[in-house]
PDB file of C-alpha atoms in Angstrom:
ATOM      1  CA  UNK K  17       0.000   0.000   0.000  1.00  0.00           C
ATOM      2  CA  UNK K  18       1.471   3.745  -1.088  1.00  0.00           C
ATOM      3  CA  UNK K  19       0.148   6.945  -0.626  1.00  0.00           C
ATOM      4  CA  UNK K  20       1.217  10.089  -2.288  1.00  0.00           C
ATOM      5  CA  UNK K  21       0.669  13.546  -1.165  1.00  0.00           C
ATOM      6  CA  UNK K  22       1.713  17.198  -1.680  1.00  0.00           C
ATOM      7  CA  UNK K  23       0.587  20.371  -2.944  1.00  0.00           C
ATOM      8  CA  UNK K  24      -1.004  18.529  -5.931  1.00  0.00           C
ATOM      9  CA  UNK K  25      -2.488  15.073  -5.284  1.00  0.00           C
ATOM     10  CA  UNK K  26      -2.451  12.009  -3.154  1.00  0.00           C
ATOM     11  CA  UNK K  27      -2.297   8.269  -4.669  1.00  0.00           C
ATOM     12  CA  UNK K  28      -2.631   5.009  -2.899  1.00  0.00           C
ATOM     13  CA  UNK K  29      -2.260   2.164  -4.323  1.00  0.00           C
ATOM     14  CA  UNK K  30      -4.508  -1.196  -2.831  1.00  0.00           C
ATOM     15  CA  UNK K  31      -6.896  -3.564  -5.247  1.00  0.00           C
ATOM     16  CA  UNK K  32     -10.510  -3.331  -7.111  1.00  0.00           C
ATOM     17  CA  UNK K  33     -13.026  -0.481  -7.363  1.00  0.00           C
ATOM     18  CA  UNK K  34     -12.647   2.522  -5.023  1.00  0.00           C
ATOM     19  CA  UNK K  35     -14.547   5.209  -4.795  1.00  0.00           C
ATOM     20  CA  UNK K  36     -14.302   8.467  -2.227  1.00  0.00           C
ATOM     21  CA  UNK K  37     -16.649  10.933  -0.719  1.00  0.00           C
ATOM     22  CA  UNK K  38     -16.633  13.695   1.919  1.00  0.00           C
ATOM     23  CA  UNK K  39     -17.786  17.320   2.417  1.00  0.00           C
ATOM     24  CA  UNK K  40     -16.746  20.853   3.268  1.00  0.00           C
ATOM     25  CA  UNK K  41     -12.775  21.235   2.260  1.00  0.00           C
ATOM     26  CA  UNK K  42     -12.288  17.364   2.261  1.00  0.00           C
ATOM     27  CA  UNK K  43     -10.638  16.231  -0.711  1.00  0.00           C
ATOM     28  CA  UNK K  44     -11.997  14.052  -3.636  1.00  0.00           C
ATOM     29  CA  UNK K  45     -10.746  10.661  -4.405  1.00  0.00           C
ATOM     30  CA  UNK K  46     -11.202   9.129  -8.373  1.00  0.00           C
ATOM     31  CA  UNK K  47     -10.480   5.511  -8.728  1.00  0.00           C
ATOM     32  CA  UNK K  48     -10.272   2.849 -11.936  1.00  0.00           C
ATOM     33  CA  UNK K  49     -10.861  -0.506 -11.915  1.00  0.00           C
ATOM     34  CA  UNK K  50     -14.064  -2.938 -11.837  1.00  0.00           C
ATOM     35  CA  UNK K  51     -14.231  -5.300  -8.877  1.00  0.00           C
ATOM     36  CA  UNK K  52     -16.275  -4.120  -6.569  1.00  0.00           C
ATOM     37  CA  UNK K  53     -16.316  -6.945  -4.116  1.00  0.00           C
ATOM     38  CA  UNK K  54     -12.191  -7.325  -3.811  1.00  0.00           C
ATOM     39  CA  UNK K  55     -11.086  -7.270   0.101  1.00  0.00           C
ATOM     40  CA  UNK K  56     -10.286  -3.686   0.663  1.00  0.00           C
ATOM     41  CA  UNK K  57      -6.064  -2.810   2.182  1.00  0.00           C
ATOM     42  CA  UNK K  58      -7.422   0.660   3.746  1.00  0.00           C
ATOM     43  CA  UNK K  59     -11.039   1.421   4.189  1.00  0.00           C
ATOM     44  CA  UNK K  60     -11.626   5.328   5.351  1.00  0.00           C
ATOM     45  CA  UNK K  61     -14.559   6.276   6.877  1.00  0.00           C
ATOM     46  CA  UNK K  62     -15.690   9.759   8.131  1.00  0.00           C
ATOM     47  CA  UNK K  63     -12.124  10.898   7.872  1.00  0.00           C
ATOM     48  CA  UNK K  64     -12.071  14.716   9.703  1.00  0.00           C
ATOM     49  CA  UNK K  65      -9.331  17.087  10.609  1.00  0.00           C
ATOM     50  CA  UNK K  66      -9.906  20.217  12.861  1.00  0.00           C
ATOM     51  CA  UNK K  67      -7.239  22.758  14.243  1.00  0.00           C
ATOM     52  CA  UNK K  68      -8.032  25.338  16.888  1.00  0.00           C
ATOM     53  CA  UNK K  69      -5.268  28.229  16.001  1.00  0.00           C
ATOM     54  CA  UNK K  70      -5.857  31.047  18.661  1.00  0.00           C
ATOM     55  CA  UNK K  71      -9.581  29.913  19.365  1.00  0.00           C
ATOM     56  CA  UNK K  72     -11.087  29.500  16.354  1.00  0.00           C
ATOM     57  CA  UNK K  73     -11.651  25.975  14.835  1.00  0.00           C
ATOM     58  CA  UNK K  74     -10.443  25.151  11.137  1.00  0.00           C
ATOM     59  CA  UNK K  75     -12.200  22.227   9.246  1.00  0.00           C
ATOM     60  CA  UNK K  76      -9.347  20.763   7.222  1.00  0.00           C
ATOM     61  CA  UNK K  77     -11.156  17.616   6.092  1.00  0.00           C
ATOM     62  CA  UNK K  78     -14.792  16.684   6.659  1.00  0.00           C
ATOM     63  CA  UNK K  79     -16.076  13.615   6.455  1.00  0.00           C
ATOM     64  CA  UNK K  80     -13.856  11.981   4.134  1.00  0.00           C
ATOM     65  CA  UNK K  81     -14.838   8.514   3.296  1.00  0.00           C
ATOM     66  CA  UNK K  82     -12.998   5.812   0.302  1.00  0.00           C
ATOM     67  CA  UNK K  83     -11.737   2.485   0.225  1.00  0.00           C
ATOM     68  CA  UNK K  84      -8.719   1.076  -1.520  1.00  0.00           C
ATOM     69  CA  UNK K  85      -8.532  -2.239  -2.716  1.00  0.00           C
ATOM     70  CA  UNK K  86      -5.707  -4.583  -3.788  1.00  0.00           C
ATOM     71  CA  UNK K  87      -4.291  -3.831  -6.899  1.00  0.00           C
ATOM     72  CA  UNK K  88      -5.632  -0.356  -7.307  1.00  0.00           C
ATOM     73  CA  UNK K  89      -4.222   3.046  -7.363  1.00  0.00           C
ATOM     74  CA  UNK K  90      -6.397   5.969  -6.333  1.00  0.00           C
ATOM     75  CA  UNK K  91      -5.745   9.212  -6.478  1.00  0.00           C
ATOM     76  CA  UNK K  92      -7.072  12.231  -4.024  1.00  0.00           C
ATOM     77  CA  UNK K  93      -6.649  15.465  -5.539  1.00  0.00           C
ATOM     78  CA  UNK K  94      -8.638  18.725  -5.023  1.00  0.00           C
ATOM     79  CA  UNK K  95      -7.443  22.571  -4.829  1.00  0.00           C
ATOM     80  CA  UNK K  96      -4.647  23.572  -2.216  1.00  0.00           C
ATOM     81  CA  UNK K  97      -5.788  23.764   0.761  1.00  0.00           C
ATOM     82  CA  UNK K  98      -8.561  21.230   0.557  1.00  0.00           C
ATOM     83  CA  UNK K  99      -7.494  18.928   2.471  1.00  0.00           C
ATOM     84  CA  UNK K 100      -5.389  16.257   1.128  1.00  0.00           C
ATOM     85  CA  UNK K 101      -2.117  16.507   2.968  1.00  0.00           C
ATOM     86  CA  UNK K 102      -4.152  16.799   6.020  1.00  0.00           C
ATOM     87  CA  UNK K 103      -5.848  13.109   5.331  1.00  0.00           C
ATOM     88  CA  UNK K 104      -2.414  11.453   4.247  1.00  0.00           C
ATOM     89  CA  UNK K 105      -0.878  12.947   7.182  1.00  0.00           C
ATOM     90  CA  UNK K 106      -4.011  11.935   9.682  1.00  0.00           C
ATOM     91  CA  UNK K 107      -3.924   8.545   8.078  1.00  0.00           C
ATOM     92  CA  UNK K 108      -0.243   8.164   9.079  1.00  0.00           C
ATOM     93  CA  UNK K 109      -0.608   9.520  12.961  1.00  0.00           C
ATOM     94  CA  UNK K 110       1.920  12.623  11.332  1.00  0.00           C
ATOM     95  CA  UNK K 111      -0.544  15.190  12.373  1.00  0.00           C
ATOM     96  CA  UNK K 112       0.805  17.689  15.268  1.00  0.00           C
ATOM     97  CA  UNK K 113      -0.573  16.790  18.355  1.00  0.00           C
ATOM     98  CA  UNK K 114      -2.972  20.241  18.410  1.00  0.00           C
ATOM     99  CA  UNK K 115      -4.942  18.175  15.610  1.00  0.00           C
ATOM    100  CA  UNK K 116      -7.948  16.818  16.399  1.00  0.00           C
ATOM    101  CA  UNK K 117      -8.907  13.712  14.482  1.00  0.00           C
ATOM    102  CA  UNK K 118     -11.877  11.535  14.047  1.00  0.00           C
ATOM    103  CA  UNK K 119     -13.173   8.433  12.088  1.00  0.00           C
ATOM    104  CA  UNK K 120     -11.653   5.501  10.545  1.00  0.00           C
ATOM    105  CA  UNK K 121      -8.794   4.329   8.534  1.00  0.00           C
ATOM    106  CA  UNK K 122      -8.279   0.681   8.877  1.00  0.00           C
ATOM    107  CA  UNK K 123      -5.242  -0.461   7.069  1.00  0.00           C
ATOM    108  CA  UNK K 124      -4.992  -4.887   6.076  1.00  0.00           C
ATOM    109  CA  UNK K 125      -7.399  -5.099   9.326  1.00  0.00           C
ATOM    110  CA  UNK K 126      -5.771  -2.549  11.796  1.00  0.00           C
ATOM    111  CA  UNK K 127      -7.463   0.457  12.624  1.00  0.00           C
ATOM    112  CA  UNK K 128      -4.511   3.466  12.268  1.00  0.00           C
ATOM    113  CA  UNK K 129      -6.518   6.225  14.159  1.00  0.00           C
ATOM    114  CA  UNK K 130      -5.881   6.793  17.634  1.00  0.00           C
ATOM    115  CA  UNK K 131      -2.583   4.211  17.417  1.00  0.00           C
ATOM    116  CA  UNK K 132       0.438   5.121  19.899  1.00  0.00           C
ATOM    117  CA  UNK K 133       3.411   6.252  18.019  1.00  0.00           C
ATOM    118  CA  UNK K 134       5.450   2.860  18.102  1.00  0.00           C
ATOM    119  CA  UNK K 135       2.480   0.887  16.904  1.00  0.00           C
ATOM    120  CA  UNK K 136       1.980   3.589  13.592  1.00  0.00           C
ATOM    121  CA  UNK K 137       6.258   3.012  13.334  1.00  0.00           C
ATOM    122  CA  UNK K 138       5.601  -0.541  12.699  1.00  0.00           C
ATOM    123  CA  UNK K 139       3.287   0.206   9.631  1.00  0.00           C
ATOM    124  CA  UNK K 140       4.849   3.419   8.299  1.00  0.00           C
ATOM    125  CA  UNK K 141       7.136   3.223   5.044  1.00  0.00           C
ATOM    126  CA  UNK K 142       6.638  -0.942   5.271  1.00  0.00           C
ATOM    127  CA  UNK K 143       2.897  -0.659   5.141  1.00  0.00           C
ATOM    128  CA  UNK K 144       1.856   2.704   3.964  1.00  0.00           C
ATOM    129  CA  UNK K 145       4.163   5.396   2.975  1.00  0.00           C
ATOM    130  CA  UNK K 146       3.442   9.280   1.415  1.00  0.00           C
ATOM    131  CA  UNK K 147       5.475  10.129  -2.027  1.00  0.00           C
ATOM    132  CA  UNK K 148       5.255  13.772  -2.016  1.00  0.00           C
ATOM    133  CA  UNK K 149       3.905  16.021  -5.307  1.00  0.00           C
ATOM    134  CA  UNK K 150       7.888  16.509  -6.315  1.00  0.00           C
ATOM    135  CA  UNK K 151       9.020  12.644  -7.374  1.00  0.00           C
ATOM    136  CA  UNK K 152      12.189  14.170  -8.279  1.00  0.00           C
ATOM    137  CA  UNK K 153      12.518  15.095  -4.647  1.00  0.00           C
ATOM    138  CA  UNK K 154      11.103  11.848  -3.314  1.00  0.00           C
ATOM    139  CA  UNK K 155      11.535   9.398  -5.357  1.00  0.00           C
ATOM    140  CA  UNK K 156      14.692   7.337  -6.124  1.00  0.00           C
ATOM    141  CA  UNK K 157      14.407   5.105  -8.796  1.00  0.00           C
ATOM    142  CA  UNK K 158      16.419   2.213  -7.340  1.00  0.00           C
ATOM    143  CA  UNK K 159      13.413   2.096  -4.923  1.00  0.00           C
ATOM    144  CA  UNK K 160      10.671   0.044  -5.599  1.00  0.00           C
ATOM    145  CA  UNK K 161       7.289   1.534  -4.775  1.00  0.00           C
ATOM    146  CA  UNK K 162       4.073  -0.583  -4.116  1.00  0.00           C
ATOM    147  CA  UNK K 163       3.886  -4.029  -3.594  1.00  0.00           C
TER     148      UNK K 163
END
């Protein structure tokens, strides 16, 4: 499982049909693919982000909601500032702690939200991983990315 993310778009990459939704600034997911009923790797559900900078509360993502299964890419994009580094970064426990975060993301059968920092370790870069908007910045081609 990959994810991508930066000032542009986010990709994941799982297997069959996917499919996003959410509200407010959340950002948009697009999938391919046809098989609806394969096992989903990460299943997001009512994905939100708030910050409270000096006392007033910023929705970064609201209600974000897709599933990703094995053997498909999808791709989140949207406008900066919708939302889409925020839900990579949520997604990964990379949030600062001032975050507040609520739903789902369950990744192969482990739910990711609310995990302690060595249990998120264990998953990060093995597991899930964010490839940021620049690949000539983050990616090195004698890496392999995906399964």
């Amino acid at each position: 499982m990959t994810a991508a993310t930066g000032s542009g778009a986010t990709a994941a990459t799982g297997s069959g049909s996917a499919a996003a939704t959410g509200s407010g600034s959340a950002a948009t997911a697009a999938a391919s693919g046809a098989a609806a009923d394969a096992a989903a790797v990460l299943e997001v559900r009512d994905l939100s982000v708030r910050y409270r900078p000096r006392g007033r509360v910023v929705h970064a993502v609201d209600s974000l909601s897709y599933s990703v299964p094995a053997g498909r890419t999808v791709a989140i994009i949207g406008e900066s500032g919708s939302g889409k580094t925020a839900s990579s970064r949520a997604i990964m426990g990379l949030l600062p702690r001032s975050a507040e975060v609520s739903g789902s993301a369950v990744l192969n059968g482990t739910e990711l939200i609310g995990l302690g920092p060595r249990e998120l370790r264990r998953h990060r870069g093995r597991d899930v991983a964010m490839i940021f908007q620049d690949p000539t910045r983050s990616l090195n081609p004698t890496m392999r990315v995906g399964p």
